[in-house]
């Protein structure tokens, strides 16, 4: 792994409208840019999309979840 820390990871995708996503994962800024260059299908509705960020700025950071749900 590169020298990027887990604090530099972002959720992919982070939908512009805040709608939940079926599958999401954490990516680095470099991975995000690679996907945008490759026209990854989820990038068009993502708040980290370069065109969206240029117009509206980056999304606000989200606090890490510290509590886990209890099952059973």
Short mmCIF file of N, CA, C and O in Angstrom, two decimals, residues 20-51:
data_model
loop_
_atom_site.label_atom_id
_atom_site.label_comp_id
_atom_site.label_asym_id
_atom_site.label_seq_id
_atom_site.Cartn_x
_atom_site.Cartn_y
_atom_site.Cartn_z
N UNK A 20 -28.95 5.82 -0.37
CA UNK A 20 -28.08 4.69 -0.03
C UNK A 20 -27.65 3.96 -1.29
O UNK A 20 -28.35 3.98 -2.30
N UNK A 21 -26.50 3.33 -1.22
CA UNK A 21 -25.99 2.55 -2.35
C UNK A 21 -25.99 1.08 -1.98
O UNK A 21 -25.86 0.72 -0.82
N UNK A 22 -26.13 0.24 -2.97
CA UNK A 22 -26.18 -1.20 -2.74
C UNK A 22 -24.81 -1.74 -2.34
O UNK A 22 -24.68 -2.48 -1.38
N UNK A 23 -23.79 -1.34 -3.09
CA UNK A 23 -22.42 -1.76 -2.79
C UNK A 23 -21.54 -0.52 -2.71
O UNK A 23 -21.51 0.27 -3.65
N UNK A 24 -20.83 -0.35 -1.61
CA UNK A 24 -19.91 0.77 -1.45
C UNK A 24 -18.63 0.25 -0.83
O UNK A 24 -18.63 -0.77 -0.13
N UNK A 25 -17.54 0.93 -1.09
CA UNK A 25 -16.26 0.55 -0.51
C UNK A 25 -15.39 1.79 -0.40
O UNK A 25 -15.69 2.82 -0.98
N UNK A 26 -14.32 1.69 0.36
CA UNK A 26 -13.42 2.81 0.55
C UNK A 26 -12.32 2.76 -0.50
O UNK A 26 -11.77 1.71 -0.78
N UNK A 27 -12.03 3.94 -1.08
CA UNK A 27 -10.98 4.05 -2.09
C UNK A 27 -10.09 5.24 -1.77
O UNK A 27 -10.49 6.16 -1.07
N UNK A 28 -8.89 5.23 -2.31
CA UNK A 28 -7.99 6.37 -2.18
C UNK A 28 -8.36 7.40 -3.25
O UNK A 28 -9.10 7.11 -4.19
N UNK A 29 -7.81 8.58 -3.14
CA UNK A 29 -8.04 9.63 -4.13
C UNK A 29 -7.55 9.16 -5.51
O UNK A 29 -8.19 9.41 -6.52
N UNK A 30 -6.42 8.47 -5.56
CA UNK A 30 -5.89 7.97 -6.81
C UNK A 30 -6.81 6.95 -7.48
O UNK A 30 -7.02 6.98 -8.69
N UNK A 31 -7.38 6.05 -6.67
CA UNK A 31 -8.32 5.08 -7.21
C UNK A 31 -9.57 5.78 -7.74
O UNK A 31 -10.10 5.41 -8.80
N UNK A 32 -10.01 6.80 -7.03
CA UNK A 32 -11.18 7.58 -7.46
C UNK A 32 -10.91 8.22 -8.82
O UNK A 32 -11.74 8.14 -9.73
N UNK A 33 -9.75 8.83 -8.97
CA UNK A 33 -9.41 9.48 -10.24
C UNK A 33 -9.30 8.46 -11.37
O UNK A 33 -9.74 8.71 -12.49
N UNK A 34 -8.72 7.29 -11.08
CA UNK A 34 -8.61 6.24 -12.10
C UNK A 34 -9.99 5.80 -12.58
O UNK A 34 -10.21 5.60 -13.77
N UNK A 35 -10.93 5.66 -11.65
CA UNK A 35 -12.28 5.24 -12.02
C UNK A 35 -12.98 6.31 -12.85
O UNK A 35 -13.68 5.99 -13.79
N UNK A 36 -12.77 7.57 -12.48
CA UNK A 36 -13.39 8.64 -13.27
C UNK A 36 -12.83 8.68 -14.68
O UNK A 36 -13.58 8.84 -15.65
N UNK A 37 -11.52 8.51 -14.81
CA UNK A 37 -10.91 8.48 -16.15
C UNK A 37 -11.42 7.31 -16.97
O UNK A 37 -11.53 7.40 -18.18
N UNK A 38 -11.74 6.22 -16.31
CA UNK A 38 -12.24 5.04 -16.99
C UNK A 38 -13.75 5.03 -17.18
O UNK A 38 -14.32 4.03 -17.58
N UNK A 39 -14.41 6.14 -16.84
CA UNK A 39 -15.87 6.27 -16.97
C UNK A 39 -16.62 5.18 -16.20
O UNK A 39 -17.59 4.61 -16.69
N UNK A 40 -16.17 4.92 -14.98
CA UNK A 40 -16.84 3.96 -14.10
C UNK A 40 -18.29 4.37 -13.96
O UNK A 40 -18.60 5.54 -13.74
N UNK A 41 -19.22 3.47 -14.08
CA UNK A 41 -20.63 3.81 -14.18
C UNK A 41 -21.21 4.51 -12.95
O UNK A 41 -22.19 5.23 -13.06
N UNK A 42 -20.62 4.36 -11.78
CA UNK A 42 -21.15 5.00 -10.58
C UNK A 42 -20.64 6.43 -10.40
O UNK A 42 -21.17 7.17 -9.58
N UNK A 43 -19.63 6.83 -11.14
CA UNK A 43 -19.03 8.15 -10.97
C UNK A 43 -19.96 9.30 -11.33
O UNK A 43 -19.84 10.39 -10.80
N UNK A 44 -20.92 9.06 -12.20
CA UNK A 44 -21.77 10.13 -12.68
C UNK A 44 -22.70 10.67 -11.61
O UNK A 44 -23.15 11.81 -11.70
N UNK A 45 -23.00 9.88 -10.59
CA UNK A 45 -23.87 10.33 -9.50
C UNK A 45 -23.12 10.50 -8.19
O UNK A 45 -23.72 10.61 -7.13
N UNK A 46 -21.79 10.53 -8.24
CA UNK A 46 -20.97 10.59 -7.03
C UNK A 46 -20.58 12.02 -6.68
O UNK A 46 -20.26 12.83 -7.55
N UNK A 47 -20.61 12.33 -5.39
CA UNK A 47 -20.26 13.66 -4.90
C UNK A 47 -18.77 13.95 -5.05
O UNK A 47 -18.36 15.10 -4.89
N UNK A 48 -17.95 12.95 -5.35
CA UNK A 48 -16.52 13.15 -5.57
C UNK A 48 -16.19 13.29 -7.06
O UNK A 48 -15.03 13.42 -7.42
N UNK A 49 -17.21 13.27 -7.91
CA UNK A 49 -17.02 13.45 -9.35
C UNK A 49 -16.38 14.82 -9.59
O UNK A 49 -16.83 15.83 -9.05
N UNK A 50 -15.33 14.86 -10.39
CA UNK A 50 -14.58 16.12 -10.61
C UNK A 50 -15.47 17.27 -11.08
O UNK A 50 -15.30 18.40 -10.62
N UNK A 51 -16.40 17.01 -11.97
CA UNK A 51 -17.28 18.08 -12.47
C UNK A 51 -18.17 18.60 -11.35
O UNK A 51 -18.38 19.81 -11.21
#
